[in-house]
mmCIF file of C-alpha atoms in Angstrom:
data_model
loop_
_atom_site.group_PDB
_atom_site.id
_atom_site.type_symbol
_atom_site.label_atom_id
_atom_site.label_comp_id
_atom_site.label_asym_id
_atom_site.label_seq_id
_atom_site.Cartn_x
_atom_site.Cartn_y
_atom_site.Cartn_z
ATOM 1 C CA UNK A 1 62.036 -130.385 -38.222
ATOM 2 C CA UNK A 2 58.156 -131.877 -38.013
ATOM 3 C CA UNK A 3 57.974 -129.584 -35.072
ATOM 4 C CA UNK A 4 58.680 -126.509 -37.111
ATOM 5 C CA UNK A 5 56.320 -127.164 -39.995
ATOM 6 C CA UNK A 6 53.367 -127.836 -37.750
ATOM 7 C CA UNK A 7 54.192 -124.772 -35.832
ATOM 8 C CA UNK A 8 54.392 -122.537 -38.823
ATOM 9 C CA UNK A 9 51.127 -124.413 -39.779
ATOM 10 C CA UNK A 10 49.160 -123.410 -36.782
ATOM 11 C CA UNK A 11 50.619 -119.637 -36.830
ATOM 12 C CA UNK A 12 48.744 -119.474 -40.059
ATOM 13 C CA UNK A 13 45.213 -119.463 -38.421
ATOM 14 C CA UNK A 14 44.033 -122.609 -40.064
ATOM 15 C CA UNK A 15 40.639 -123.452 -38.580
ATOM 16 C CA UNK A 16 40.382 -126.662 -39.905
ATOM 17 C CA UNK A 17 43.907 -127.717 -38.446
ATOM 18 C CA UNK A 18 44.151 -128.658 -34.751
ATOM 19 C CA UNK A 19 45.085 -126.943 -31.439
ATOM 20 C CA UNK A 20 46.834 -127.669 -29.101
ATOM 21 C CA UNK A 21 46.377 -127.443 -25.103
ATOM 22 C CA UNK A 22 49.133 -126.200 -22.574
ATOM 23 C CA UNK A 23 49.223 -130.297 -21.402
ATOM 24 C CA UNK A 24 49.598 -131.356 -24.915
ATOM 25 C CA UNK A 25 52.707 -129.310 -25.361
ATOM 26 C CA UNK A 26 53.413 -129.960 -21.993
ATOM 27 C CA UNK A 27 53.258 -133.738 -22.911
ATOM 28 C CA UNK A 28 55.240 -133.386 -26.634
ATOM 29 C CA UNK A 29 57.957 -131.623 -24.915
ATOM 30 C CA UNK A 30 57.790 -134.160 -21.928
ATOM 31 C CA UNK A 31 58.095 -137.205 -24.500
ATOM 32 C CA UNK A 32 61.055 -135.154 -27.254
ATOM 33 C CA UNK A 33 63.138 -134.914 -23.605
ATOM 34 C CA UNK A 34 62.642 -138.061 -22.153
ATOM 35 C CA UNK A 35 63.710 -139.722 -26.386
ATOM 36 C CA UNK A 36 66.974 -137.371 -26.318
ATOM 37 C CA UNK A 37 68.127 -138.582 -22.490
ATOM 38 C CA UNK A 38 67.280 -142.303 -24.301
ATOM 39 C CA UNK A 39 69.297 -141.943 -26.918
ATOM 40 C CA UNK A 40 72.017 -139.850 -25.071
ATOM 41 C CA UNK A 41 72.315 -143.192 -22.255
ATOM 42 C CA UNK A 42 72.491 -145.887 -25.216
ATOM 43 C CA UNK A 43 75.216 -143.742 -26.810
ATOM 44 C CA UNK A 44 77.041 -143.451 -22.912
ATOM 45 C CA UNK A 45 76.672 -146.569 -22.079
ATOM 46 C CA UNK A 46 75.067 -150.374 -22.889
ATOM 47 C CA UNK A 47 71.318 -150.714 -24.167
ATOM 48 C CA UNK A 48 70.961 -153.166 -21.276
ATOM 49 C CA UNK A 49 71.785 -150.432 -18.735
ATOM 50 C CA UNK A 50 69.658 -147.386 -20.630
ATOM 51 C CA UNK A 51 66.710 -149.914 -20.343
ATOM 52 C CA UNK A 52 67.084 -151.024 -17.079
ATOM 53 C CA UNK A 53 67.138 -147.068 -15.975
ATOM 54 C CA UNK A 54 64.431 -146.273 -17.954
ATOM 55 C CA UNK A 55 61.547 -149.116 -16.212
ATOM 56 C CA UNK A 56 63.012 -149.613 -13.252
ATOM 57 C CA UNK A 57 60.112 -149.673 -10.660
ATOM 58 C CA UNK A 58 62.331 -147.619 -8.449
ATOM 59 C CA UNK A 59 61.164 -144.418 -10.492
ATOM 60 C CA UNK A 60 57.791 -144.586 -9.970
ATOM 61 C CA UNK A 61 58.965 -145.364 -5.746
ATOM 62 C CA UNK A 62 60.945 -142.482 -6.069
ATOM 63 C CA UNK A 63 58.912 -139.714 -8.167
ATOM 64 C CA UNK A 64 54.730 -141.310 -7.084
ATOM 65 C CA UNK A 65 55.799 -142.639 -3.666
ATOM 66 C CA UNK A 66 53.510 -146.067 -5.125
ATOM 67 C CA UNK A 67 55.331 -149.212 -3.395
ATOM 68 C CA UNK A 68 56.212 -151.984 -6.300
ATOM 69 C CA UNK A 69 54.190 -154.868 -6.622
ATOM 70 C CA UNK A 70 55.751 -158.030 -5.991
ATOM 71 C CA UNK A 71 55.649 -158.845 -9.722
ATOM 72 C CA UNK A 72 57.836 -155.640 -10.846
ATOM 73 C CA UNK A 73 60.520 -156.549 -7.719
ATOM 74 C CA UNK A 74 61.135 -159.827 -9.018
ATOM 75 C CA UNK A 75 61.231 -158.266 -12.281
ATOM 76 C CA UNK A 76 64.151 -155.778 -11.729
ATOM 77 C CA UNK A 77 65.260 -158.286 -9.622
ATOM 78 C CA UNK A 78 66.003 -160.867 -12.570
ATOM 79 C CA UNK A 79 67.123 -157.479 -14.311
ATOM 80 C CA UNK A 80 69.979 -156.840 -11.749
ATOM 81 C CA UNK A 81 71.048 -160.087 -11.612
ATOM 82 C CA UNK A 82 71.456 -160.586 -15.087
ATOM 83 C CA UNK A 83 73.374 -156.661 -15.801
ATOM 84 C CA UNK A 84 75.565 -157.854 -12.443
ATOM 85 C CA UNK A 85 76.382 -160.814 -13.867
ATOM 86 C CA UNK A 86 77.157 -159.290 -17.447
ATOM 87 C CA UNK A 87 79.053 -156.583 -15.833
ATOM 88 C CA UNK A 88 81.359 -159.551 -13.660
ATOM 89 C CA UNK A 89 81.878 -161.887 -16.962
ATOM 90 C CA UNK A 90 83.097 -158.175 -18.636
ATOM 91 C CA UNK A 91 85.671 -158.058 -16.111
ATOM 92 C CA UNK A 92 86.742 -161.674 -16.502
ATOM 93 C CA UNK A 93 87.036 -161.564 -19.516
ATOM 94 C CA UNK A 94 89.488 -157.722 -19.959
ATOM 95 C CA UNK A 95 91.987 -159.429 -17.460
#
């Protein structure tokens, strides 16, 4: 809804209201998808899993091609762990 008022704003002609570059947009619409596949994951499945998808360092392997510092691997490694062991205790626990 925000999105419609400041477009209808800036169709106006305003000069003393701001404007917007192609990256900015770019950016906005980047940031609106990325909250609606957020929300979509949390409603699919746990919080603990839509997190761990979301700053996994294997993204930024997979999409830059930049290597994980030692830091972030022993970060998702605790992560994995800890969802694998979650995830075995759930089963346990439904026999």
């Amino acid at each position: 809804m925000a999105g419609i008022v400041i477009w209808l704003s800036l169709r106006r002609g305003d000069p003393h209201l701001p404007h917007f570059t192609r990256w900015q947009v770019v950016g906005a619409l980047s940031y609106v998808g990325t909250q609606i596949m957020f929300i979509t994951a949390t409603k699919l499945t746990t919080a603990a899993n839509a997190i761990f998808l979301q700053y996994t360092p294997l993204w930024v392997f997979l999409v830059i091609g930049e290597a994980p510092g030692q830091l972030a691997l022993v970060g998702a490694a605790l992560v994995v762990s800890a969802l694998t062991g979650r995830a075995w205790a759930s089963a346990q626990n439904s026999r």
